[in-house]
PDB file of C-alpha atoms in Angstrom:
ATOM      1  CA  UNK A   1       8.223-121.474  -8.054  1.00  0.00           C
ATOM      2  CA  UNK A   2       4.761-121.937 -10.483  1.00  0.00           C
ATOM      3  CA  UNK A   3       5.562-119.147 -12.463  1.00  0.00           C
ATOM      4  CA  UNK A   4       7.666-120.903 -15.212  1.00  0.00           C
ATOM      5  CA  UNK A   5       5.820-123.978 -15.030  1.00  0.00           C
ATOM      6  CA  UNK A   6       2.633-124.184 -17.770  1.00  0.00           C
ATOM      7  CA  UNK A   7       1.733-127.845 -17.202  1.00  0.00           C
ATOM      8  CA  UNK A   8       2.624-130.514 -14.828  1.00  0.00           C
ATOM      9  CA  UNK A   9       0.639-133.770 -14.755  1.00  0.00           C
ATOM     10  CA  UNK A  10       1.358-137.155 -12.353  1.00  0.00           C
ATOM     11  CA  UNK A  11      -0.680-140.004 -11.545  1.00  0.00           C
ATOM     12  CA  UNK A  12      -1.498-141.090  -7.882  1.00  0.00           C
ATOM     13  CA  UNK A  13      -3.102-145.158  -7.650  1.00  0.00           C
ATOM     14  CA  UNK A  14      -5.533-145.422  -5.080  1.00  0.00           C
ATOM     15  CA  UNK A  15      -7.067-148.777  -4.706  1.00  0.00           C
ATOM     16  CA  UNK A  16     -10.051-149.372  -2.467  1.00  0.00           C
ATOM     17  CA  UNK A  17     -13.415-151.926  -2.789  1.00  0.00           C
ATOM     18  CA  UNK A  18     -16.608-149.726  -2.177  1.00  0.00           C
ATOM     19  CA  UNK A  19     -17.019-152.263   1.232  1.00  0.00           C
ATOM     20  CA  UNK A  20     -13.560-150.981   2.052  1.00  0.00           C
ATOM     21  CA  UNK A  21     -12.464-150.088   5.734  1.00  0.00           C
ATOM     22  CA  UNK A  22     -11.960-146.426   5.042  1.00  0.00           C
ATOM     23  CA  UNK A  23     -14.492-144.193   6.888  1.00  0.00           C
ATOM     24  CA  UNK A  24     -15.873-140.499   6.401  1.00  0.00           C
ATOM     25  CA  UNK A  25     -12.583-138.243   6.983  1.00  0.00           C
ATOM     26  CA  UNK A  26      -9.692-140.695   6.499  1.00  0.00           C
ATOM     27  CA  UNK A  27      -7.128-139.492   4.458  1.00  0.00           C
ATOM     28  CA  UNK A  28      -4.410-140.426   1.919  1.00  0.00           C
ATOM     29  CA  UNK A  29      -2.023-138.672   0.505  1.00  0.00           C
ATOM     30  CA  UNK A  30       0.016-138.960  -2.187  1.00  0.00           C
ATOM     31  CA  UNK A  31       3.920-138.575  -2.743  1.00  0.00           C
ATOM     32  CA  UNK A  32       4.955-135.150  -2.746  1.00  0.00           C
ATOM     33  CA  UNK A  33       5.717-134.002  -7.001  1.00  0.00           C
ATOM     34  CA  UNK A  34       7.588-130.777  -7.529  1.00  0.00           C
ATOM     35  CA  UNK A  35       6.262-128.350 -10.176  1.00  0.00           C
ATOM     36  CA  UNK A  36       9.297-126.192 -10.776  1.00  0.00           C
ATOM     37  CA  UNK A  37      10.819-126.197  -7.805  1.00  0.00           C
ATOM     38  CA  UNK A  38       6.855-125.950  -5.711  1.00  0.00           C
ATOM     39  CA  UNK A  39       6.395-129.291  -3.677  1.00  0.00           C
ATOM     40  CA  UNK A  40       2.449-130.331  -3.973  1.00  0.00           C
ATOM     41  CA  UNK A  41       0.724-133.196  -3.739  1.00  0.00           C
ATOM     42  CA  UNK A  42      -2.924-134.983  -3.717  1.00  0.00           C
ATOM     43  CA  UNK A  43      -4.630-135.251  -0.043  1.00  0.00           C
ATOM     44  CA  UNK A  44      -7.938-137.847  -1.053  1.00  0.00           C
ATOM     45  CA  UNK A  45     -10.243-138.922   1.570  1.00  0.00           C
ATOM     46  CA  UNK A  46     -11.631-142.261   0.009  1.00  0.00           C
ATOM     47  CA  UNK A  47     -15.013-142.154   1.245  1.00  0.00           C
ATOM     48  CA  UNK A  48     -15.074-138.172   1.430  1.00  0.00           C
ATOM     49  CA  UNK A  49     -14.521-135.395   3.642  1.00  0.00           C
ATOM     50  CA  UNK A  50     -17.220-135.603   6.791  1.00  0.00           C
ATOM     51  CA  UNK A  51     -19.392-132.949   5.145  1.00  0.00           C
ATOM     52  CA  UNK A  52     -20.237-135.541   2.619  1.00  0.00           C
ATOM     53  CA  UNK A  53     -21.616-138.524   4.941  1.00  0.00           C
ATOM     54  CA  UNK A  54     -19.442-141.354   3.274  1.00  0.00           C
ATOM     55  CA  UNK A  55     -21.309-140.275   0.154  1.00  0.00           C
ATOM     56  CA  UNK A  56     -18.360-139.558  -2.619  1.00  0.00           C
ATOM     57  CA  UNK A  57     -14.994-139.474  -2.630  1.00  0.00           C
ATOM     58  CA  UNK A  58     -13.209-136.190  -2.234  1.00  0.00           C
ATOM     59  CA  UNK A  59      -9.831-134.925  -3.285  1.00  0.00           C
ATOM     60  CA  UNK A  60      -7.594-131.951  -3.594  1.00  0.00           C
ATOM     61  CA  UNK A  61      -4.267-130.463  -4.617  1.00  0.00           C
ATOM     62  CA  UNK A  62      -2.047-128.615  -1.788  1.00  0.00           C
ATOM     63  CA  UNK A  63       1.077-126.933  -1.575  1.00  0.00           C
ATOM     64  CA  UNK A  64       3.384-128.186   0.808  1.00  0.00           C
ATOM     65  CA  UNK A  65       5.733-124.748   1.699  1.00  0.00           C
ATOM     66  CA  UNK A  66       9.259-125.095   2.210  1.00  0.00           C
ATOM     67  CA  UNK A  67      10.367-124.727   5.808  1.00  0.00           C
ATOM     68  CA  UNK A  68      12.666-121.282   4.018  1.00  0.00           C
ATOM     69  CA  UNK A  69       9.432-119.772   1.812  1.00  0.00           C
ATOM     70  CA  UNK A  70       8.413-116.397   3.020  1.00  0.00           C
ATOM     71  CA  UNK A  71       5.626-116.190   5.466  1.00  0.00           C
ATOM     72  CA  UNK A  72       3.211-114.384   2.811  1.00  0.00           C
ATOM     73  CA  UNK A  73       4.063-116.743  -0.025  1.00  0.00           C
ATOM     74  CA  UNK A  74       1.852-116.517  -3.238  1.00  0.00           C
ATOM     75  CA  UNK A  75       0.664-117.998  -6.388  1.00  0.00           C
ATOM     76  CA  UNK A  76      -1.708-116.592  -8.248  1.00  0.00           C
ATOM     77  CA  UNK A  77      -3.552-118.029 -11.058  1.00  0.00           C
ATOM     78  CA  UNK A  78      -3.271-121.407 -11.042  1.00  0.00           C
ATOM     79  CA  UNK A  79      -4.788-123.705 -13.214  1.00  0.00           C
ATOM     80  CA  UNK A  80      -6.262-126.663 -11.412  1.00  0.00           C
ATOM     81  CA  UNK A  81      -7.579-130.124 -12.265  1.00  0.00           C
ATOM     82  CA  UNK A  82      -7.907-133.118 -10.957  1.00  0.00           C
ATOM     83  CA  UNK A  83      -9.233-136.022 -12.479  1.00  0.00           C
ATOM     84  CA  UNK A  84     -10.910-139.302 -11.240  1.00  0.00           C
ATOM     85  CA  UNK A  85     -10.346-142.424 -12.596  1.00  0.00           C
ATOM     86  CA  UNK A  86     -12.629-145.854 -11.775  1.00  0.00           C
ATOM     87  CA  UNK A  87     -10.624-149.237 -13.170  1.00  0.00           C
ATOM     88  CA  UNK A  88     -13.500-150.615 -13.435  1.00  0.00           C
ATOM     89  CA  UNK A  89     -15.531-148.643 -15.892  1.00  0.00           C
ATOM     90  CA  UNK A  90     -13.633-145.459 -17.581  1.00  0.00           C
ATOM     91  CA  UNK A  91     -16.609-144.296 -18.555  1.00  0.00           C
ATOM     92  CA  UNK A  92     -17.608-143.007 -14.729  1.00  0.00           C
ATOM     93  CA  UNK A  93     -14.413-140.732 -14.992  1.00  0.00           C
ATOM     94  CA  UNK A  94     -14.869-137.658 -13.764  1.00  0.00           C
ATOM     95  CA  UNK A  95     -12.677-134.269 -13.664  1.00  0.00           C
ATOM     96  CA  UNK A  96     -13.443-130.896 -12.207  1.00  0.00           C
ATOM     97  CA  UNK A  97     -10.913-128.044 -12.878  1.00  0.00           C
ATOM     98  CA  UNK A  98     -10.707-124.100 -11.833  1.00  0.00           C
ATOM     99  CA  UNK A  99      -8.190-121.255 -11.273  1.00  0.00           C
ATOM    100  CA  UNK A 100      -7.019-120.717  -7.595  1.00  0.00           C
ATOM    101  CA  UNK A 101      -4.584-118.141  -5.593  1.00  0.00           C
ATOM    102  CA  UNK A 102      -2.769-120.163  -3.412  1.00  0.00           C
ATOM    103  CA  UNK A 103      -1.594-118.752   0.115  1.00  0.00           C
ATOM    104  CA  UNK A 104      -0.627-119.834   3.255  1.00  0.00           C
ATOM    105  CA  UNK A 105      -4.130-119.441   3.949  1.00  0.00           C
ATOM    106  CA  UNK A 106      -5.480-121.332   1.433  1.00  0.00           C
ATOM    107  CA  UNK A 107      -3.260-123.770   0.529  1.00  0.00           C
ATOM    108  CA  UNK A 108      -5.483-126.244  -1.139  1.00  0.00           C
ATOM    109  CA  UNK A 109      -8.127-126.569  -3.741  1.00  0.00           C
ATOM    110  CA  UNK A 110     -10.757-129.401  -4.658  1.00  0.00           C
ATOM    111  CA  UNK A 111     -14.070-130.779  -3.855  1.00  0.00           C
ATOM    112  CA  UNK A 112     -15.921-132.485  -1.542  1.00  0.00           C
ATOM    113  CA  UNK A 113     -18.375-134.098  -3.603  1.00  0.00           C
ATOM    114  CA  UNK A 114     -16.288-135.930  -6.600  1.00  0.00           C
ATOM    115  CA  UNK A 115     -19.476-138.547  -8.296  1.00  0.00           C
TER     116      UNK A 115
END
């Protein structure tokens, strides 16, 4: 379903203060967005995954498989880019990008250590 899509971008705003009540491992998920016919979304860990000990924001793009897909679905060579923007200071924006093959065993791609 991604083969006919060259580019897709969407915004997801998650506001939080440094002293917020988020803990490492807490997640927030974006609404699902269709890329072609493929449902995707963002998974944000405001205080990072458990491995970051609360020192970094973690962010991932995930494919949200449909029930009618074959069990061996695959989307090879997808260009993934996640950009994190701090509202207070635009000079502290972070961007990471890579190419990833999404499969049932590897349905997400992102980074544990944004800034």
